[in-house]
Short mmCIF file of C-alpha atoms in Angstrom, two decimals:
data_model
loop_
_atom_site.label_atom_id
_atom_site.label_comp_id
_atom_site.label_asym_id
_atom_site.label_seq_id
_atom_site.Cartn_x
_atom_site.Cartn_y
_atom_site.Cartn_z
CA MET A 7 71.47 56.76 154.27
CA ARG A 8 72.04 59.02 157.37
CA LEU A 9 75.12 56.99 158.22
CA VAL A 10 76.49 57.48 154.73
CA SER A 11 75.96 61.27 154.88
CA GLU A 12 77.69 61.41 158.33
CA ALA A 13 80.68 59.50 156.95
CA GLY A 14 80.84 61.87 153.96
CA GLY A 15 80.81 64.89 156.28
CA ARG A 16 83.69 63.56 158.38
CA LEU A 17 85.71 62.96 155.21
CA ARG A 18 85.12 66.47 153.98
CA ARG A 19 86.17 67.97 157.33
CA ALA A 20 89.31 65.80 157.39
CA ALA A 21 90.16 66.88 153.84
CA GLU A 22 89.76 70.57 154.73
CA GLU A 23 92.04 70.26 157.79
CA GLU A 24 94.74 68.56 155.68
CA GLU A 25 94.53 71.29 153.09
CA LYS A 26 94.98 73.97 155.75
CA GLU A 27 97.95 72.19 157.37
CA ARG A 28 99.70 71.33 154.10
CA PRO A 29 100.88 73.60 151.41
CA ALA A 30 99.26 73.32 148.00
CA ALA A 31 100.33 70.09 146.32
CA PRO A 32 101.62 70.05 142.84
CA SER A 33 99.25 69.12 140.02
CA HIS A 34 100.87 65.73 139.34
CA HIS A 35 99.83 64.54 142.89
CA SER A 36 96.08 65.23 142.40
CA ASN A 37 95.29 61.64 141.29
CA HIS A 38 97.09 60.23 144.32
CA GLN A 39 95.03 62.48 146.65
CA PHE A 40 91.69 61.39 145.04
CA SER A 41 92.54 57.69 145.47
CA SER A 42 93.48 58.23 149.10
CA MET A 43 90.20 60.06 149.79
CA LYS A 44 88.24 57.24 148.16
CA SER A 45 90.00 54.61 150.27
CA LYS A 46 89.33 56.60 153.45
CA PHE A 47 85.62 56.86 152.52
CA PHE A 48 85.21 53.11 152.07
CA ASN A 49 87.31 52.42 155.23
CA GLU A 50 84.95 54.68 157.14
CA LEU A 51 81.93 52.81 155.78
CA THR A 52 83.33 49.44 156.73
CA HIS A 53 84.07 50.63 160.29
CA LEU A 54 80.50 51.76 161.02
CA PRO A 55 79.04 49.95 164.11
CA ASN A 56 76.71 46.97 163.55
CA HIS A 57 74.00 48.26 165.79
CA LYS A 58 73.60 51.29 163.53
CA LEU A 59 73.82 49.47 160.15
CA LYS A 60 71.72 46.37 160.36
CA MET A 61 72.30 45.04 156.81
CA PRO A 62 75.42 43.95 154.92
CA MET A 63 77.11 46.16 152.41
CA TRP A 64 76.16 44.01 149.40
CA ALA A 65 72.47 44.51 150.31
CA VAL A 66 72.87 48.28 150.39
CA GLY A 67 74.59 48.19 146.99
CA ALA A 68 71.78 46.05 145.60
CA ILE A 69 69.10 48.45 146.82
CA VAL A 70 70.97 51.42 145.33
CA PHE A 71 71.27 49.54 141.99
CA VAL A 72 67.54 48.65 141.87
CA VAL A 73 66.52 52.22 142.63
CA LEU A 74 68.78 53.58 139.88
CA ALA A 75 67.42 50.97 137.41
CA LEU A 76 63.80 51.93 138.16
CA VAL A 77 64.55 55.62 137.77
CA ALA A 78 66.31 54.94 134.44
CA SER A 79 63.42 52.83 133.07
CA MET A 80 60.85 55.46 134.03
CA GLY A 81 62.88 58.11 132.34
CA PHE A 82 63.23 55.97 129.21
CA CYS A 83 59.44 55.38 129.05
CA LEU A 84 58.68 59.07 129.43
CA TYR A 85 61.16 59.89 126.72
CA ARG A 86 59.58 57.36 124.28
CA LYS A 87 56.08 58.60 125.03
CA CYS A 88 56.94 62.27 124.50
CA CYS A 89 58.95 61.66 121.36
CA ASN A 90 56.46 59.37 119.61
CA LYS A 91 53.34 61.47 120.15
CA GLY A 92 53.73 63.47 116.96
CA LYS A 93 54.90 60.56 114.78
CA LYS A 94 51.88 58.18 114.97
CA PRO A 95 49.25 60.36 113.32
CA LYS A 96 51.66 60.95 110.39
CA LYS A 97 52.05 57.24 109.82
CA VAL A 98 48.32 56.70 110.05
CA ARG A 99 47.65 59.49 107.60
CA GLU A 100 50.27 58.09 105.22
CA ARG A 101 48.70 54.65 105.37
CA LYS A 102 45.21 56.03 104.82
CA GLY A 103 46.38 58.21 102.00
CA GLY A 104 48.23 55.31 100.37
CA ARG A 105 45.16 53.10 100.58
CA GLY A 106 42.97 55.83 99.13
CA ARG A 107 45.34 56.40 96.23
CA ARG A 108 45.57 52.67 95.56
CA LYS A 109 41.78 52.34 95.60
CA LYS A 110 41.35 55.21 93.16
CA ASP A 111 44.06 53.91 90.81
CA LYS A 112 42.60 50.38 90.69
CA GLU A 113 38.88 51.20 90.99
CA GLY A 114 38.04 50.33 87.39
CA GLU A 115 40.04 47.13 87.37
CA ASP A 116 38.54 45.94 90.69
CA GLY A 117 34.99 46.62 89.44
CA GLU A 118 35.56 44.47 86.38
CA ASP A 119 37.19 41.69 88.41
CA LYS A 120 34.29 41.69 90.91
CA LYS A 121 31.74 41.39 88.12
CA GLU A 122 33.62 38.50 86.57
CA GLY A 123 33.99 36.84 89.97
CA GLU A 124 30.26 37.18 90.72
CA ASP A 125 29.33 35.72 87.37
CA GLY A 126 31.74 32.82 87.99
CA LYS A 127 30.23 32.21 91.41
CA GLU A 128 26.71 32.19 90.04
CA ASP A 129 27.73 29.64 87.40
CA GLU A 130 29.31 27.45 90.08
CA GLU A 131 26.21 27.65 92.30
CA LYS A 132 24.01 26.57 89.39
CA GLU A 133 26.21 23.58 88.70
CA ASN A 134 26.24 22.48 92.34
CA PHE A 135 22.68 21.12 92.36
CA GLY A 136 23.41 18.34 89.85
CA LYS A 137 21.40 17.19 86.85
CA LEU A 138 18.53 14.83 86.05
CA GLU A 139 17.76 12.60 83.06
CA TYR A 140 14.07 12.13 82.26
CA SER A 141 11.81 11.06 79.39
CA LEU A 142 8.41 12.29 78.16
CA ASP A 143 5.92 10.57 75.93
CA TYR A 144 2.23 11.08 75.20
CA ASN A 145 -0.16 8.27 74.44
CA PHE A 146 -2.83 9.88 72.26
CA ASN A 147 -5.04 6.75 72.34
CA ASP A 148 -5.29 6.68 76.17
CA ASN A 149 -4.83 10.45 76.74
CA GLN A 150 -1.89 9.73 79.05
CA LEU A 151 1.35 11.65 79.65
CA ILE A 152 4.08 9.14 80.54
CA VAL A 153 6.96 10.57 82.58
CA GLY A 154 10.16 8.57 83.05
CA ILE A 155 12.64 9.36 85.85
CA LEU A 156 15.85 7.69 84.64
CA GLN A 157 18.85 8.85 86.67
CA ALA A 158 20.66 11.80 88.28
CA GLN A 159 24.29 12.83 88.50
CA ASP A 160 26.45 15.02 90.71
CA LEU A 161 23.71 15.82 93.21
CA ALA A 162 24.48 18.19 96.07
CA ALA A 163 25.45 16.50 99.34
CA MET A 164 22.85 17.36 101.99
CA ASP A 165 23.89 15.05 104.85
CA LEU A 166 26.79 15.52 107.29
CA GLY A 167 28.61 12.51 105.83
CA GLY A 168 28.97 14.25 102.44
CA THR A 169 26.18 12.31 100.72
CA SER A 170 22.39 12.30 100.23
CA ASP A 171 19.39 9.93 100.21
CA PRO A 172 17.66 11.23 97.04
CA TYR A 173 14.21 10.55 95.64
CA VAL A 174 12.19 12.38 92.97
CA LYS A 175 8.70 13.81 93.37
CA VAL A 176 6.64 14.19 90.17
CA TYR A 177 3.47 16.29 89.87
CA MET A 178 1.64 18.74 87.61
CA LEU A 179 0.83 22.40 88.23
CA PRO A 180 -1.59 24.00 88.93
CA ASP A 181 -3.41 20.74 89.89
CA LYS A 182 -1.28 19.06 92.56
CA LYS A 183 -3.78 16.40 93.52
CA LYS A 184 -1.89 13.53 91.89
CA LYS A 185 1.75 13.18 93.01
CA PHE A 186 4.21 10.39 92.37
CA GLU A 187 7.50 9.56 94.06
CA THR A 188 10.41 7.31 93.16
CA LYS A 189 12.05 4.99 95.63
CA VAL A 190 14.68 6.45 97.98
CA GLN A 191 18.29 5.71 96.89
CA ARG A 192 20.44 5.52 100.01
CA LYS A 193 23.71 7.44 100.19
CA ASN A 194 24.04 8.05 96.45
CA LEU A 195 24.86 11.27 94.63
CA SER A 196 24.45 9.69 91.18
CA PRO A 197 21.35 7.45 91.65
CA VAL A 198 19.65 5.36 88.96
CA PHE A 199 15.85 5.28 89.25
CA ASN A 200 14.36 3.91 86.00
CA GLU A 201 10.75 4.50 87.11
CA THR A 202 7.78 5.66 85.01
CA PHE A 203 4.57 7.50 86.01
CA SER A 204 1.49 8.40 84.00
CA PHE A 205 -0.97 11.31 84.22
CA LYS A 206 -4.35 10.92 82.54
CA ILE A 207 -4.83 14.35 80.97
CA PRO A 208 -6.60 15.19 77.66
CA TYR A 209 -4.18 16.65 75.15
CA SER A 210 -6.32 19.79 74.82
CA GLU A 211 -5.79 20.55 78.53
CA LEU A 212 -2.11 19.69 78.64
CA GLY A 213 -0.85 23.01 77.26
CA GLY A 214 -1.96 24.99 80.32
CA GLN A 215 -0.05 22.79 82.78
CA THR A 216 3.54 22.55 84.04
CA LEU A 217 5.37 19.38 84.91
CA VAL A 218 7.49 19.60 88.05
CA LEU A 219 10.35 17.20 88.84
CA GLN A 220 11.69 17.82 92.36
CA VAL A 221 14.67 15.98 93.82
CA PHE A 222 14.56 15.62 97.63
CA ASP A 223 16.96 14.38 100.25
CA PHE A 224 15.03 11.93 102.46
CA ASP A 225 15.28 12.42 106.24
CA ARG A 226 13.53 9.90 108.48
CA PHE A 227 13.61 12.09 111.57
CA GLY A 228 12.93 15.52 110.05
CA LYS A 229 11.64 17.42 107.04
CA HIS A 230 12.96 16.47 103.63
CA ASP A 231 15.29 18.99 101.98
CA VAL A 232 14.93 20.05 98.37
CA ILE A 233 18.12 19.38 96.42
CA GLY A 234 16.85 20.89 93.17
CA GLU A 235 14.04 20.91 90.66
CA ILE A 236 13.08 21.14 87.01
CA LYS A 237 9.91 22.85 85.77
CA ILE A 238 8.71 22.05 82.26
CA PRO A 239 5.83 24.13 80.79
CA MET A 240 3.94 21.66 78.61
CA ASN A 241 3.19 24.35 75.95
CA SER A 242 6.93 24.72 75.34
CA ILE A 243 7.61 21.15 74.16
CA ASP A 244 6.61 19.04 71.12
CA LEU A 245 5.13 15.69 72.18
CA ALA A 246 4.78 14.36 68.61
CA GLN A 247 7.85 12.22 69.36
CA PRO A 248 9.25 10.81 72.65
CA ILE A 249 11.69 13.09 74.49
CA GLN A 250 14.72 11.92 76.49
CA GLU A 251 17.17 14.49 77.78
CA TRP A 252 19.41 15.73 80.62
CA LYS A 253 18.68 19.00 82.37
CA ASP A 254 20.49 20.88 85.15
CA LEU A 255 18.62 21.14 88.42
CA VAL A 256 17.70 24.61 89.65
CA GLY A 257 17.63 25.38 93.38
CA GLY A 258 13.99 25.14 94.42
CA GLU A 259 12.31 26.46 97.54
CA LYS A 260 10.73 23.85 99.74
CA GLU A 261 6.95 23.88 99.69
CA GLU A 262 5.41 25.24 102.82
CA GLN A 263 3.98 22.48 104.92
CA GLU A 264 0.23 22.51 104.28
CA LYS A 265 -1.96 21.99 107.33
CA LEU A 266 -3.97 18.86 106.71
CA GLY A 267 -5.62 18.40 110.09
CA ASP A 268 -5.32 16.19 113.21
CA ILE A 269 -6.84 12.89 114.21
CA CYS A 270 -7.35 11.30 117.64
CA ILE A 271 -6.71 7.56 117.90
CA SER A 272 -6.90 5.10 120.81
CA LEU A 273 -4.79 1.93 120.90
CA ARG A 274 -5.22 -1.09 123.19
CA TYR A 275 -3.40 -4.42 123.17
CA VAL A 276 -4.05 -7.54 125.28
CA PRO A 277 -0.95 -9.80 125.03
CA THR A 278 -2.59 -12.92 126.49
CA ALA A 279 -5.43 -12.86 123.96
CA GLY A 280 -3.32 -11.40 121.13
CA LYS A 281 -5.97 -8.77 120.48
CA LEU A 282 -5.28 -5.25 119.12
CA THR A 283 -8.12 -2.71 119.30
CA ILE A 284 -7.93 0.58 117.33
CA ASN A 285 -10.53 3.23 118.02
CA ILE A 286 -10.87 6.11 115.53
CA MET A 287 -12.28 8.74 117.83
CA GLU A 288 -12.43 12.08 115.94
CA ALA A 289 -10.62 14.48 113.61
CA LYS A 290 -10.35 18.27 113.51
CA ASN A 291 -9.29 21.07 111.17
CA LEU A 292 -9.26 18.85 108.09
CA LYS A 293 -8.20 20.34 104.76
CA LYS A 294 -11.01 21.61 102.53
CA MET A 295 -11.28 19.32 99.55
CA ASP A 296 -14.65 20.16 97.97
CA VAL A 297 -15.67 23.20 96.00
CA GLY A 298 -18.03 24.31 98.76
CA GLY A 299 -15.19 24.55 101.26
CA LEU A 300 -15.96 21.30 103.11
CA SER A 301 -15.06 17.59 102.87
CA ASP A 302 -16.77 14.22 103.20
CA PRO A 303 -14.12 12.44 105.33
CA PHE A 304 -13.71 8.78 106.25
CA VAL A 305 -10.75 6.88 107.72
CA LYS A 306 -8.99 3.79 106.42
CA VAL A 307 -6.93 1.59 108.80
CA VAL A 308 -4.28 -0.70 107.33
CA LEU A 309 -2.09 -3.18 109.25
CA GLN A 310 1.32 -4.07 107.74
CA HIS A 311 3.96 -6.61 108.78
CA ASN A 312 7.36 -6.77 107.02
CA GLY A 313 6.01 -4.55 104.25
CA LYS A 314 2.97 -6.76 103.53
CA ARG A 315 -0.64 -5.81 104.21
CA LEU A 316 -2.32 -8.05 106.74
CA LYS A 317 -5.73 -6.46 107.24
CA LYS A 318 -7.68 -3.28 106.50
CA LYS A 319 -10.82 -1.57 107.80
CA LYS A 320 -12.56 1.77 107.19
CA THR A 321 -15.02 3.98 108.97
CA SER A 322 -18.30 5.39 107.75
CA VAL A 323 -18.33 8.62 105.70
CA LYS A 324 -19.18 11.87 107.53
CA GLN A 325 -20.83 14.34 105.13
CA ASN A 326 -19.90 18.02 104.78
CA THR A 327 -17.63 18.49 107.81
CA LEU A 328 -14.03 19.35 108.59
CA ASN A 329 -14.35 18.19 112.23
CA PRO A 330 -15.89 14.71 112.06
CA TYR A 331 -16.66 12.56 115.13
CA PHE A 332 -16.36 8.82 114.42
CA ASN A 333 -15.84 6.82 117.66
CA GLU A 334 -15.56 3.57 115.68
CA SER A 335 -13.51 0.58 116.95
CA PHE A 336 -11.77 -2.20 115.04
CA SER A 337 -10.32 -5.34 116.61
CA PHE A 338 -7.55 -7.46 115.07
CA GLU A 339 -6.06 -10.81 116.09
CA ILE A 340 -2.31 -10.13 116.29
CA PRO A 341 -0.03 -12.66 118.03
CA PHE A 342 2.57 -11.24 120.41
CA SER A 343 5.32 -12.51 118.07
CA GLN A 344 4.08 -10.11 115.35
CA ILE A 345 3.22 -7.07 117.42
CA GLN A 346 6.85 -5.94 117.72
CA LYS A 347 7.21 -5.40 113.95
CA LEU A 348 3.64 -4.33 113.15
CA GLN A 349 2.85 -1.02 111.44
CA VAL A 350 -0.52 0.72 111.70
CA VAL A 351 -1.20 3.14 108.83
CA ILE A 352 -4.07 5.63 109.19
CA THR A 353 -5.32 7.50 106.10
CA VAL A 354 -8.04 10.14 106.05
CA TYR A 355 -9.86 10.33 102.69
CA ASP A 356 -12.33 12.71 101.14
CA TYR A 357 -15.14 10.63 99.69
CA ASP A 358 -16.00 11.35 96.03
CA LYS A 359 -19.06 9.78 94.41
CA LEU A 360 -17.99 10.40 90.84
CA GLY A 361 -14.21 9.90 90.90
CA SER A 362 -11.51 8.38 93.06
CA ASN A 363 -11.30 9.27 96.75
CA ASP A 364 -8.60 11.85 97.47
CA ALA A 365 -6.27 11.34 100.44
CA ILE A 366 -6.34 14.30 102.85
CA GLY A 367 -3.44 13.04 104.96
CA LYS A 368 -1.75 10.12 106.67
CA CYS A 369 -0.06 9.07 109.89
CA TRP A 370 1.41 5.80 111.13
CA MET A 371 2.49 4.06 114.33
CA GLY A 372 4.53 1.00 115.17
CA TYR A 373 7.78 -0.50 113.91
CA GLY A 374 10.11 2.09 112.38
CA ALA A 375 7.94 5.10 113.32
CA SER A 376 9.37 8.23 114.95
CA GLY A 377 8.13 11.09 117.06
CA VAL A 378 4.50 10.87 118.19
CA GLY A 379 3.86 7.64 116.28
CA LEU A 380 6.70 5.83 118.09
CA ARG A 381 5.75 7.28 121.51
CA HIS A 382 2.09 6.27 121.16
CA TRP A 383 3.04 2.71 120.18
CA SER A 384 5.53 2.44 123.07
CA ASP A 385 2.93 3.69 125.57
CA MET A 386 0.44 1.04 124.33
CA LEU A 387 2.98 -1.78 124.78
CA ALA A 388 4.00 -0.45 128.20
CA ASN A 389 0.35 -0.39 129.37
CA PRO A 390 -1.27 -3.74 128.32
CA ARG A 391 -5.09 -4.06 128.48
CA ARG A 392 -5.38 -0.30 128.86
CA PRO A 393 -6.54 2.04 126.05
CA VAL A 394 -4.08 4.85 125.27
CA ALA A 395 -5.41 7.86 123.28
CA GLN A 396 -3.21 10.28 121.32
CA TRP A 397 -3.68 13.13 118.80
CA HIS A 398 -1.63 12.74 115.55
CA THR A 399 -0.95 15.47 112.96
CA LEU A 400 -1.72 14.33 109.42
CA GLN A 401 1.20 14.29 106.99
CA PRO A 402 1.19 14.35 103.16
CA GLU A 403 0.49 10.93 101.72
CA GLU A 404 3.68 10.82 99.65
CA GLU A 405 5.88 11.60 102.63
CA VAL A 406 4.42 8.78 104.73
CA ASP A 407 4.63 6.35 101.82
CA ALA A 408 8.30 7.24 101.29
CA ALA A 409 9.00 6.71 105.01
CA LEU A 410 7.29 3.30 104.93
CA LYS A 411 9.26 2.18 101.82
CA ALA A 412 12.63 3.32 103.22
CA PRO A 413 14.73 0.61 104.92
CA ILE A 414 14.72 0.85 108.69
CA ARG A 415 18.14 1.61 110.14
#
């Protein structure tokens, strides 16, 4: 830049000397003088020595152009920023004001539309659970209420594949001791059951009870989900004639898992002798079944193979205790060819002298089991001739029965 300024100074001095020497030129020669001065300026630039100007002329021109472009862009940005400061809030206020006016103008219409939409949504949700066809009949001679579970339609899909594995649980409230279940219908949203169940209840006591029909989605590896339910107060129907009707399912809350207790069992298998030994050691925290807040527990052991009962044994009854100690062993002759598909079903009962024994809870091990039942069975097979003990949590009888009936995948 110093070189450029020196060249400019020389040109100015040369121009002044020429003006002094020459008389004033006429006005029509002014353009000619400007062009000659410009040519002298560029000639001077081109004749500068190389040791002073170390870069070509095109590079100097490029640098000057870039600097001018940067200055221009900065000036443009500053201009935009300063000019647009006062405009943004106005636009925002206009938008807000417009929205507010629109909301006020359409407030009544929107309120009505929302109400209609909510009512429509509620109707759709009610329809989503599906419906169930059932029948009711009362046998006055035998004092029996006969409940028929016929079929269901348009059940809600509970599985990831867009289907369900439904079954129906049938019981009476407030007495939930006797529960029935239909067979599980695999991957079917419109299953046909055609199953009947009977409750022995005097007609005089029937009016204070409620029949519950709950449709569940069976899950082998987890808790069963409630698809929907129907509750029928018995004092609201006329049993003089048989009833057969469809009813829409209502979304029901799943019953909280009742704590039934735990049982400790030891398993031992000797492959060479084909001998299975099951030791019922003890139980704890059993459910209270008697009026006095206690139970009279005993344990029943059943061996199944391919769905057929092979053998069964039971322990002695322990009176008035929720934490019985048994330590009773049972040996069974089971060939190695059968042990792979054997199922051991353990049921804890409350002994009743006057009526039928009530099941407190169940657990099972062996073929098709999951969780603790499968792990205990695998440990026994992996450690032949060695007893393997394990605590098992008791499950509701109907859930274990449904799992045993379901086909093994």
